[in-house]
Coordinates of C-alpha atoms and ligand atoms in Angstrom, one line a residue:
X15 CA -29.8 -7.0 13.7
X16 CA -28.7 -3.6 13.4
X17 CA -27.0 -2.4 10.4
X18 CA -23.8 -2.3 11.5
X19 CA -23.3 -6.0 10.5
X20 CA -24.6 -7.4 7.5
X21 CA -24.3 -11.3 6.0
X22 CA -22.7 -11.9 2.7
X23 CA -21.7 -14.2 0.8
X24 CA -19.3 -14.6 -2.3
X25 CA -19.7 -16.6 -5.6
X26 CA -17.0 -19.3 -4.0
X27 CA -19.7 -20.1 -1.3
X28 CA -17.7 -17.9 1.5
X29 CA -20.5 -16.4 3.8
X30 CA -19.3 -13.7 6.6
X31 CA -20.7 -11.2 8.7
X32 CA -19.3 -7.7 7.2
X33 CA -19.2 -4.7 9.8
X34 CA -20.5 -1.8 7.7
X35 CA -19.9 1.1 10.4
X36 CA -16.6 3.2 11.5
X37 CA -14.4 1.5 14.2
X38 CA -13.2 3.9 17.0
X39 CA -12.2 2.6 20.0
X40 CA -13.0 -0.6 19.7
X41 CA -16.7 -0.1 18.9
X42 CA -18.6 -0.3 15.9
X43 CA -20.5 3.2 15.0
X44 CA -22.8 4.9 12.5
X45 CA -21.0 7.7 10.5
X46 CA -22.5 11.2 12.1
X47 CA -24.6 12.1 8.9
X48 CA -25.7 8.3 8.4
X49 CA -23.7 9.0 5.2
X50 CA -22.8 5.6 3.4
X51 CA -21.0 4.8 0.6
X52 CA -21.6 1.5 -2.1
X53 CA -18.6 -0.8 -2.4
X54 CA -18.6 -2.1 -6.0
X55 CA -17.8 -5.4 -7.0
X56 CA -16.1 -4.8 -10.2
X57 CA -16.4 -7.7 -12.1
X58 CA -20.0 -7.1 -12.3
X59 CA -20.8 -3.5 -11.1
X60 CA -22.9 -4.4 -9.0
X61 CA -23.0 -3.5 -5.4
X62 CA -21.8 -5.0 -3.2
X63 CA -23.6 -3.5 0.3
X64 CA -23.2 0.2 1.6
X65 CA -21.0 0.8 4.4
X66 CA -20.5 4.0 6.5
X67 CA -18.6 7.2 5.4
X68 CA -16.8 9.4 7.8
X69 CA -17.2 12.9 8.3
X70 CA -14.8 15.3 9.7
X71 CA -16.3 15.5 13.4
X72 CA -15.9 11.2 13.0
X73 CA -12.6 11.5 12.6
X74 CA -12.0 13.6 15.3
X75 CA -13.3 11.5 17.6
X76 CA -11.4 8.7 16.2
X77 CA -8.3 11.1 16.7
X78 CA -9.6 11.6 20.4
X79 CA -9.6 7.7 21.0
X80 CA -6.2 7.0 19.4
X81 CA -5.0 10.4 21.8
X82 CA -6.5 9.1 24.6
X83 CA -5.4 5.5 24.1
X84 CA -1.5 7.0 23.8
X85 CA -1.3 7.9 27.0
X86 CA -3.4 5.1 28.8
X87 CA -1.6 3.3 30.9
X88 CA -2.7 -0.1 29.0
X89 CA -0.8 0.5 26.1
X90 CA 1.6 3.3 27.0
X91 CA 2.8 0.8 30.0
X92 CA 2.3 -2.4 28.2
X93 CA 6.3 -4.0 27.1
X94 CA 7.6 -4.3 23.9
X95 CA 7.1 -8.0 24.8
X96 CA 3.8 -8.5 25.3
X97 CA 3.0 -5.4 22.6
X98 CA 4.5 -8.2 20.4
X99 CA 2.0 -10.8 21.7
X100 CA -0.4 -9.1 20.4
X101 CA 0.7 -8.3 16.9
X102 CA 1.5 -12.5 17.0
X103 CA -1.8 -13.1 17.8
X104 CA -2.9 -10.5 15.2
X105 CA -1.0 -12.2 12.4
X106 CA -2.4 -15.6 13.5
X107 CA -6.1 -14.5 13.5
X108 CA -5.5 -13.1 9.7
X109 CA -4.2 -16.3 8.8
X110 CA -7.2 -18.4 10.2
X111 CA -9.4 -16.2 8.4
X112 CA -7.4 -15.7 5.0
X113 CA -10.2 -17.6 3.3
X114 CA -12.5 -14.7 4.3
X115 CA -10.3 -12.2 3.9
X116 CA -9.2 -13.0 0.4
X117 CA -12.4 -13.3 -0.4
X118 CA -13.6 -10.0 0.5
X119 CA -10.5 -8.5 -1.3
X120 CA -11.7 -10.0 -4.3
X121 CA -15.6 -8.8 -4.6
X122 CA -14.4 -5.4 -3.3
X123 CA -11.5 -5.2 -5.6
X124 CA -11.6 -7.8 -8.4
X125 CA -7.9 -9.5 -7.7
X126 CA -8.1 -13.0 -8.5
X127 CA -8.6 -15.1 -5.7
X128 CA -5.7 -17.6 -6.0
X129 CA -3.6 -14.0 -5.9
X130 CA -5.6 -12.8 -2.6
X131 CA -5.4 -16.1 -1.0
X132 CA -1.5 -17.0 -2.0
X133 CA 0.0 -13.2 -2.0
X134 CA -2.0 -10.2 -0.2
X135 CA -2.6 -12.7 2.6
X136 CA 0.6 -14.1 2.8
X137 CA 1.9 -11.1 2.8
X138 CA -0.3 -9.3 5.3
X139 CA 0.1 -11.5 8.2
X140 CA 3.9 -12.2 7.4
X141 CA 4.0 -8.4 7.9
X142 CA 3.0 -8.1 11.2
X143 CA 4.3 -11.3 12.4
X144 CA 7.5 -9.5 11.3
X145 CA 6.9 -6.7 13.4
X146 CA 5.5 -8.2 16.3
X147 CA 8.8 -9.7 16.7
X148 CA 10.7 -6.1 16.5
X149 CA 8.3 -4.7 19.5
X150 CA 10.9 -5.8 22.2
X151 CA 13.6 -4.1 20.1
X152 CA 13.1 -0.7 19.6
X153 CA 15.9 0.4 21.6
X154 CA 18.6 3.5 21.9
X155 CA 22.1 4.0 22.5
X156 CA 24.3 4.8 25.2
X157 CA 26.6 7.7 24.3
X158 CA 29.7 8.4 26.0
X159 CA 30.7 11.9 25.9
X160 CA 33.6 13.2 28.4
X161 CA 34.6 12.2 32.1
X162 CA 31.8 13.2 34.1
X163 CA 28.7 12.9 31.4
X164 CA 27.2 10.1 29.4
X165 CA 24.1 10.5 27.5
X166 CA 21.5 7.7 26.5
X167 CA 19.0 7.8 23.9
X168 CA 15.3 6.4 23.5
X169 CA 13.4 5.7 20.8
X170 CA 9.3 6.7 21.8
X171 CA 7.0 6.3 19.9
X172 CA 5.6 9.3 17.3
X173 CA 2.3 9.6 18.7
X174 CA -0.9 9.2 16.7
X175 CA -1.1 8.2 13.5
X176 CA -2.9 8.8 10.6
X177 CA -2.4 6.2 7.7
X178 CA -4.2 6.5 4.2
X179 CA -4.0 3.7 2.4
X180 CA -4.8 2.8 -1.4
X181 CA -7.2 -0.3 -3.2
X182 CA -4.4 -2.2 -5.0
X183 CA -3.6 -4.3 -2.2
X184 CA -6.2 -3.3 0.6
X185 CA -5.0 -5.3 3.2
X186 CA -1.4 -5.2 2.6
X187 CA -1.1 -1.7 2.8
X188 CA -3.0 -2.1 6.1
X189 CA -0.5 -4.2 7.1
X190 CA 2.4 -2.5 6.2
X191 CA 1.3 0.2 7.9
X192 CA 0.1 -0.8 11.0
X193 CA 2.7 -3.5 11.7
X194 CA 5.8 -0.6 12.7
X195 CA 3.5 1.6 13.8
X196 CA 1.8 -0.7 16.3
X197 CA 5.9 -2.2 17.1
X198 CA 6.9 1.0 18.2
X199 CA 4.2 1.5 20.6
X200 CA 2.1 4.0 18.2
X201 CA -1.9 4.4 18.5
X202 CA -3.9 4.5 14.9
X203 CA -6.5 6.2 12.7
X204 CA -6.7 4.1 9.6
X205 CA -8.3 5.2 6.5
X206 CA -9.1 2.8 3.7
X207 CA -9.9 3.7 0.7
X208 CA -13.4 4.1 -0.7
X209 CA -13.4 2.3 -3.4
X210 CA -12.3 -1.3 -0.9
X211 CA -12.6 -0.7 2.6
X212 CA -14.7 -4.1 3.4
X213 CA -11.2 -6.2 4.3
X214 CA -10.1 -3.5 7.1
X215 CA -13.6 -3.5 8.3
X216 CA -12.9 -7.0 9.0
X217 CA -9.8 -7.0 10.2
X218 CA -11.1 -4.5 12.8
X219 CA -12.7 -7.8 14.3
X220 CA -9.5 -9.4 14.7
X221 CA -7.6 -6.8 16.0
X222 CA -10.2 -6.6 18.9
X223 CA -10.2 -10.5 19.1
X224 CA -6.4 -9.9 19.1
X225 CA -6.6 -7.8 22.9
X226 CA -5.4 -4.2 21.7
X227 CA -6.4 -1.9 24.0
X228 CA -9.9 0.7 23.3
X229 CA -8.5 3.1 20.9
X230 CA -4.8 1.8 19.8
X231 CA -6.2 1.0 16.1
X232 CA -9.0 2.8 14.8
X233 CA -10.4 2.0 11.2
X234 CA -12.4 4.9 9.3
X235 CA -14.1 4.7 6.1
X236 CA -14.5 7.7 3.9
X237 CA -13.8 9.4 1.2
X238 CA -10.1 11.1 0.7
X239 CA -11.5 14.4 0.6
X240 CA -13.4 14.9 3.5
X241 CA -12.3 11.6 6.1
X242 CA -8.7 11.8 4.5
X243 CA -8.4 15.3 4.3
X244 CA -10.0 15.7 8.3
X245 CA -7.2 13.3 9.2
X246 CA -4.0 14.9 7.0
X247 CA -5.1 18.3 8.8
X248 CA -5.8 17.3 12.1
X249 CA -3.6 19.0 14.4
X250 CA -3.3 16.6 17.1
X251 CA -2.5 14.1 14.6
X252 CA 1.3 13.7 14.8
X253 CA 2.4 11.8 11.6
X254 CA 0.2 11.0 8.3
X255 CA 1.7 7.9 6.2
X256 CA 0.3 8.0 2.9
X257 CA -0.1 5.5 0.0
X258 CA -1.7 6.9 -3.5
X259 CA -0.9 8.8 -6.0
X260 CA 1.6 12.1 -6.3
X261 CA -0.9 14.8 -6.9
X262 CA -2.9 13.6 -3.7
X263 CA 0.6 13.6 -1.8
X264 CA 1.2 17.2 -2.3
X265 CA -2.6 18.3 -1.0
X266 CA -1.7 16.3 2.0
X267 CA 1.9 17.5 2.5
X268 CA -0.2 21.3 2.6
X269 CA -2.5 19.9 5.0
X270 CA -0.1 18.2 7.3
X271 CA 2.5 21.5 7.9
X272 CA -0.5 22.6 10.3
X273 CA 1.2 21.0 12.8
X274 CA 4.2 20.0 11.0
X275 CA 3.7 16.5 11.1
X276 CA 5.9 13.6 10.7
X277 CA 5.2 12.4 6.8
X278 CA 5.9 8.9 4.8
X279 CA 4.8 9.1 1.5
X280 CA 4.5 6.4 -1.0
X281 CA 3.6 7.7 -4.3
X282 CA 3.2 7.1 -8.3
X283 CA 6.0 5.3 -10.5
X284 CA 6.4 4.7 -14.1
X285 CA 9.5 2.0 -13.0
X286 CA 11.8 1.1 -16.6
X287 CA 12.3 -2.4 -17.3
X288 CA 15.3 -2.4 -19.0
X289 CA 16.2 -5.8 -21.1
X290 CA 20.0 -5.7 -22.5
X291 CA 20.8 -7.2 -25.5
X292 CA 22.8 -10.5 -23.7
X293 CA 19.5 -11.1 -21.1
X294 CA 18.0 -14.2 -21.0
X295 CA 14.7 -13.0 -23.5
X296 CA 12.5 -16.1 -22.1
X297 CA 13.1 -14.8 -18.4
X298 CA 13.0 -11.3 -19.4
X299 CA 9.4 -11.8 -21.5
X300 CA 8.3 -13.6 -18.4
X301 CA 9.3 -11.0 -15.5
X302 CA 8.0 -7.9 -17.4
X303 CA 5.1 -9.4 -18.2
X304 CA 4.5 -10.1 -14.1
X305 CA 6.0 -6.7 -13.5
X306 CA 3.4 -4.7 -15.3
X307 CA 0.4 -7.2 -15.8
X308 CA -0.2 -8.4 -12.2
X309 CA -3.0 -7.0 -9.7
X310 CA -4.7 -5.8 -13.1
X311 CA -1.7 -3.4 -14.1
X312 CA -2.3 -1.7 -10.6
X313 CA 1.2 -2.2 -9.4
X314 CA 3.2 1.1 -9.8
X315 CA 6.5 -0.9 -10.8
X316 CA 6.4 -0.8 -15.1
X317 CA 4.7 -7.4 -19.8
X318 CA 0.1 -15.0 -21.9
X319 CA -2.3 -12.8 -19.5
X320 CA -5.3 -14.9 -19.3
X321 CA -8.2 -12.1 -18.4
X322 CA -11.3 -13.7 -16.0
X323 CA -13.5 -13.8 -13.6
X324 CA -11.7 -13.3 -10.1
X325 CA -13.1 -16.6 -8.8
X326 CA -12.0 -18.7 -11.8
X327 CA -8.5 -20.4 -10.4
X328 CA -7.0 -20.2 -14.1
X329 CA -7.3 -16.1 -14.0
X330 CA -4.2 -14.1 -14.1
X331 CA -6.0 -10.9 -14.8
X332 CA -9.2 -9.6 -13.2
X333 CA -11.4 -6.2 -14.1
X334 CA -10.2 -3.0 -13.2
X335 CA -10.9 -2.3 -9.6
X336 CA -13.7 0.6 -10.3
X337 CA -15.2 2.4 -14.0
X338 CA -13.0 5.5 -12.8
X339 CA -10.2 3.3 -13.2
X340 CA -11.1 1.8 -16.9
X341 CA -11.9 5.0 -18.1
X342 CA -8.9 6.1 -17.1
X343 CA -7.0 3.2 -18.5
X344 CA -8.6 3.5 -21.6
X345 CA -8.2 7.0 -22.1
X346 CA -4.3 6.2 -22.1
X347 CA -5.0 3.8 -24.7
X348 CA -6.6 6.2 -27.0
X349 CA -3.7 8.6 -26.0
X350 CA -1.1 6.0 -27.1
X351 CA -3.3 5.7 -30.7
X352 CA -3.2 9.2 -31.0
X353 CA 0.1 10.0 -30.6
X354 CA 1.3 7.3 -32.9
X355 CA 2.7 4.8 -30.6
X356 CA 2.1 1.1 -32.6
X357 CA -0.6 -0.5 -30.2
X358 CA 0.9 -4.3 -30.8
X359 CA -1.8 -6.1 -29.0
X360 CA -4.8 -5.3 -26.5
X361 CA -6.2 -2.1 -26.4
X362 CA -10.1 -3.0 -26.4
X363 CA -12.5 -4.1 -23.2
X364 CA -13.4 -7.5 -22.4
X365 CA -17.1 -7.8 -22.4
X366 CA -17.9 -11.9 -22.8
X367 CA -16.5 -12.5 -18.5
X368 CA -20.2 -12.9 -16.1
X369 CA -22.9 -10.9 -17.0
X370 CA -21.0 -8.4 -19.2
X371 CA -20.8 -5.6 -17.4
X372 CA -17.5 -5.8 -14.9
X373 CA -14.2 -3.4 -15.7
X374 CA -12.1 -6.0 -17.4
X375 CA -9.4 -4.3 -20.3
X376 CA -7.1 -6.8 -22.5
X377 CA -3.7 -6.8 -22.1
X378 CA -2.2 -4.3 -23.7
X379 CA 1.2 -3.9 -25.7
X380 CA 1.9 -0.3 -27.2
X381 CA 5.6 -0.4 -28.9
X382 CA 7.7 2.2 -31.0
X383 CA 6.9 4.5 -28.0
X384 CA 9.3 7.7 -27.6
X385 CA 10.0 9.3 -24.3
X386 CA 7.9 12.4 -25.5
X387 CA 5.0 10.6 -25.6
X388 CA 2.4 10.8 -22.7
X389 CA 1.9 6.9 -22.4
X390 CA 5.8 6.6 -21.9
X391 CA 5.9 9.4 -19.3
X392 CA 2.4 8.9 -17.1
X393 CA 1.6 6.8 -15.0
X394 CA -1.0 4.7 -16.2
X395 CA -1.6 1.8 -13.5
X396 CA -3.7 -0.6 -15.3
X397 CA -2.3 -3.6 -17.9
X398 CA -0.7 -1.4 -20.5
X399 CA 2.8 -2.0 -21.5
X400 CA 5.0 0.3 -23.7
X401 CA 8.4 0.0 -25.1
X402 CA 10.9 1.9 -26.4
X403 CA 14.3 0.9 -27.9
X404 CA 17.8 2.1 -26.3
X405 CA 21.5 1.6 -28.5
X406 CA 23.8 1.7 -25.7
X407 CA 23.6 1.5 -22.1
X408 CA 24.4 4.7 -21.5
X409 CA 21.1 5.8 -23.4
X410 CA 19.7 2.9 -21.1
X411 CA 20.2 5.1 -18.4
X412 CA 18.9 8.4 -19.3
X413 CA 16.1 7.0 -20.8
X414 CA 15.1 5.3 -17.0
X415 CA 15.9 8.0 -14.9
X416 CA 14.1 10.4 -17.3
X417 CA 11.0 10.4 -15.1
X418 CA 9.7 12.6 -12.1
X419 CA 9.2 9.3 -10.9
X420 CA 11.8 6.7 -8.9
X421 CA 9.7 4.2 -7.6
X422 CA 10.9 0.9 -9.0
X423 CA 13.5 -0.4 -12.0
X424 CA 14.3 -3.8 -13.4
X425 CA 17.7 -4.7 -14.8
X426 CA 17.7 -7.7 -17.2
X427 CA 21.2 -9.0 -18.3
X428 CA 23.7 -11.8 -17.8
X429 CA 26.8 -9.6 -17.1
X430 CA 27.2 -9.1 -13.6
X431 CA 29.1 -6.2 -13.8
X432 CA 26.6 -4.3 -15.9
X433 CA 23.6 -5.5 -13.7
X434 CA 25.3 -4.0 -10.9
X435 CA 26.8 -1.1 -12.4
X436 CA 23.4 0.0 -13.6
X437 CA 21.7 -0.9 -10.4
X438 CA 23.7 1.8 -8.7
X439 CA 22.9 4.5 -11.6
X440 CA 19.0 3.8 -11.4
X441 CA 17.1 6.6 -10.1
X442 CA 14.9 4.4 -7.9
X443 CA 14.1 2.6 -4.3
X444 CA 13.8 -0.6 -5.7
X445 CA 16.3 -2.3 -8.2
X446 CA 15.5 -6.1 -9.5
X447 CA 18.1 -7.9 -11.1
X448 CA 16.5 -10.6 -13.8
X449 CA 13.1 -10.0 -12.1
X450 CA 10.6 -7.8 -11.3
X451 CA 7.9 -6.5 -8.7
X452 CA 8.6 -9.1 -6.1
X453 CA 8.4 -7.6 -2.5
X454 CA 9.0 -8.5 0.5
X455 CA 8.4 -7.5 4.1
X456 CA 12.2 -7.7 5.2
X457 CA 13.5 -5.5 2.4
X458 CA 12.6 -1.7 2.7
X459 CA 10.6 -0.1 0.1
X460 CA 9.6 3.1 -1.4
X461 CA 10.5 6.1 -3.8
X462 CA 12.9 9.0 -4.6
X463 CA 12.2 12.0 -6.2
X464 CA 8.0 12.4 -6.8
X465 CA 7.8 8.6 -5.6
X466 CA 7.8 9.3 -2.1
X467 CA 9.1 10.1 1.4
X468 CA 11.0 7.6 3.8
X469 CA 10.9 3.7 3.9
X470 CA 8.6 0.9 4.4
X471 CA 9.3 -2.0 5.5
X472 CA 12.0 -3.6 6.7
X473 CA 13.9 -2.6 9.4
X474 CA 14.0 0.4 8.1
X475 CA 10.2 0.7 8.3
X476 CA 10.7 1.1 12.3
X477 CA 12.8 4.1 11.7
X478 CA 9.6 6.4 10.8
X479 CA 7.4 5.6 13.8
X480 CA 9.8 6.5 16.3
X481 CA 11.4 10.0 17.8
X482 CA 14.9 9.7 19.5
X483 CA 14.8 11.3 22.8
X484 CA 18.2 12.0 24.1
X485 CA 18.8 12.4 27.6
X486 CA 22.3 13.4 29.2
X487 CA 23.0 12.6 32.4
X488 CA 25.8 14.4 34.3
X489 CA 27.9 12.0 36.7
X490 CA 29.6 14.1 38.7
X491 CA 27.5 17.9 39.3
X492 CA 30.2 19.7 38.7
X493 CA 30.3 22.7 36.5
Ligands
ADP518 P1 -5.9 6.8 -6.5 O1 -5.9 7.9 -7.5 O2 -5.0 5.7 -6.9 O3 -7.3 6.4 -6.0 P2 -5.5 8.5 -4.3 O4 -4.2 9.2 -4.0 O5 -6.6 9.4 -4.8 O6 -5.2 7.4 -5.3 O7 -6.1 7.7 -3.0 C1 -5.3 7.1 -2.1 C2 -5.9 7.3 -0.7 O8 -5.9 8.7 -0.4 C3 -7.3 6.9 -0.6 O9 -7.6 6.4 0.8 C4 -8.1 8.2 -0.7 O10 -9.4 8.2 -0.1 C5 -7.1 9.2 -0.1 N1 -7.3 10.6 -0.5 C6 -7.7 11.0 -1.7 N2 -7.8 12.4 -1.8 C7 -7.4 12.8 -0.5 C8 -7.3 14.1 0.1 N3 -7.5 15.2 -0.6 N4 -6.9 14.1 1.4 C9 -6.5 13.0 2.0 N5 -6.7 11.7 1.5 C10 -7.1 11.6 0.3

């Protein structure tokens, strides 16, 4: 067997046949260079297996596929209606293999299994089940404009495009990515991220199982630099939509005026979790600690975490997904010791889990933290909490919105007219009222201010994978 396909297995017993190569145009292919890159599994270190890394010619020819695949009468011609068949069909495969699939998410990323089974897979094929249902309606308008002249509108699809997604939720982001994009009659480059790309290798499977058309999605490996940047500069690429952090955001916003593409960007928070004085405490001490302890910390939306191995069903709390990440994490930690903060629990790495060596970090509580203070004002995404004390709400308020961030914020109070009063003075996309960090793929999502561009999700999500072409029509040729 060539090795483009290699057999693994899991500690749960799973076995599976992992495509290691780059997936353009519906085939599996060596990288250009034969350049791979190791997947870690970070509750050991270990690796997991080697799997190819694109390089910028690879991507191009990805881009050539997705290009070519636009205009091919197979997908360009193909109605909304059976365009939806497809994603349905999609959405079904993921779920008959969502024992795989979480599985792979957690050797390549460390999330707890009961989490990839129950939530990222959920999630993921709810997404573009979602979606596949919105491929028949992506429709315009008829405008009316004087006697002799009407004009109508359609929404067409952007064109090619290039999404970059993160390793917090591998296969969610793929999802929520590829399920407008696909609706609206879009063709795809996808690049996971390095550090877990083995679930979208996978899913490539499925999506060829599925009956796309050669070259509709194409899923590239590599590293953000080299197959991220290729793609963000690509000039026949029309849109990028981006997951990750700010500071990568603005090196792709460079790269993509080239060509002035089409950008959504979904960037850092540090999201306030603000618990009023007539809240429910028990509620509140339960929400904030889902809102900033789950996925490892590595949710951008800022509280009895029980730290494990991934495969052990009473985990709430796996390793940090690589040793970048638990350096960086603990750096933060000895930045909140250093600047005086009162580190209340946690703080120190957990090294009695497997064979000793994964990323794993306890909980971590810093309070008597002031907005000055680094740990209050970065963010930190791992499972490190700090809080800071307000008077009135007012204070409340500035405190939350002081932040180059608006990604999330969560409101926890039994007045109604404070819950919504402050809802509407948040500087965020997402409000929760008495809860926290609970998505969903019918409610749009994303940031203002350095938190990103546009909307996901949603019906809103359709909105940035489609251009309105408006065509007038004159009744009467009259002058
Ligand atoms: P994180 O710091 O959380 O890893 P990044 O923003 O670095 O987040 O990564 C998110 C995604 O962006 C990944 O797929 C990564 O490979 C990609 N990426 C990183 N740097 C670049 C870059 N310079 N150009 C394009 N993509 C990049």
């Amino acid at each position: 067997m060539s090795d483009l396909f290699v057999q693994l297995s899991a500690p749960n017993g799973c076995t599976w046949l992992q495509p290691t190569g780059l997936f353009i145009n519906n085939e599996w292919v060596k990288s250009s260079n034969g350049h791979k890159i190791a997947s870690i599994n970070p509750a050991t270190s270990e690796e997991i297996i080697s799997v190819y890394g694109a390089t910028a010619e690879d991507v191009d020819k990805a881009v050539k596929a997705a290009r070519a695949a636009l205009t091919d009468p197979t997908w360009r011609d193909l109605s909304g209606l059976e365009r939806g068949k497809l994603m349905s069909r999609l959405a079904k495969l993921i779920e008959d293999n969502r024992e795989t699939l979480a599985t792979i998410d957690t050797i390549d990323n460390g999330k707890p299994y009961t989490v990839a089974l129950n939530e990222d897979l959920t999630e993921t094929a709810e997404t573009i089940r979602y979606y596949s249902g919105f491929a028949d309606k992506v429709f315009g308008q008829v405008i009316p404009t004087n006697a002799d002249k009407f004009a109508y509108t359609v929404r067409e699809p952007v064109g090619v495009c290039g999404q970059i997604i993160p390793w917090n939720y591998p296969l969610a982001m793929a999802a929520w990515k590829l399920g407008p994009a696909l609706a609206c009659g879009n063709t795809v480059v996808l690049k996971p991220a390095e550090q877990t790309p083995l679930s979208a290798l996978f899913l490539a499977n499925l999506i060829v199982e599925a009956g796309f058309p050669p070259g509709v999605v194409n899923i590239v490996n590599g590293y953000g630099s080299i197959a991220g940047a290729a793609l963000a500069s690509h000039m026949e690429v029309d849109k990028i939509a981006f997951t990750g952090s700010t500071e990568t955001a603005r090196h792709i916003m460079k790269m993509a005026s080239g060509n002035l593409k089409n950008i959504t960007m979904e960037t850092g928070g540090k999201s306030p979790l603000i618990v009023f004085n007539d809240a429910d405490l028990t509620e509140a001490v339960k929400w904030a600690h889902w809102g900033i302890m789950s996925n490892q910390g590595q949710a951008q939306v800022k509280n009895v975490s029980k730290v494990g191995d991934p495969f052990d069903a009473s985990t709430f709390q796996g390793p940090q997904v690589t040793r970048a990440q638990y350096d960086r994490v603990m750096s933060y930690v000895r930045m909140g010791q250093a600047e005086k903060a009162t580190l209340l629990c946690g703080g120190k790495p957990v090294k009695d889990i497997g064979n000793g060596k994964g990323f794993y970090i306890e909980p971590t509580v810093f309070t008597d933290v002031s907005p000055e203070m680094r740990i209050y004002r970065e963010e930190i995404f791992g499972p490190v909490a700090v809080i800071a004390r307000f008077a009135t709400d007012e204070e409340a308020i500035r405190m939350a919105n002081d932040s180059t961030y608006g990604l999330g914020g969560a409101i926890f109070t039994t007045n109604l007219t404070r819950a919504h009063q402050v809802a509407g003075r948040v500087e965020a996309g997402t409000v929760w009222i008495n809860f926290s960090n609970v998505g969903d793929w019918r409610v749009p999502f994303g940031g203002v201010k350095q938190s990103g561009i546009g909307r996901e999700l949603g019906q809103a999500g359709l909105d940035e994978y489609t251009n309105i072409k408006a065509v007038h029509v004159n009744v009467q040729s009259k002058l």
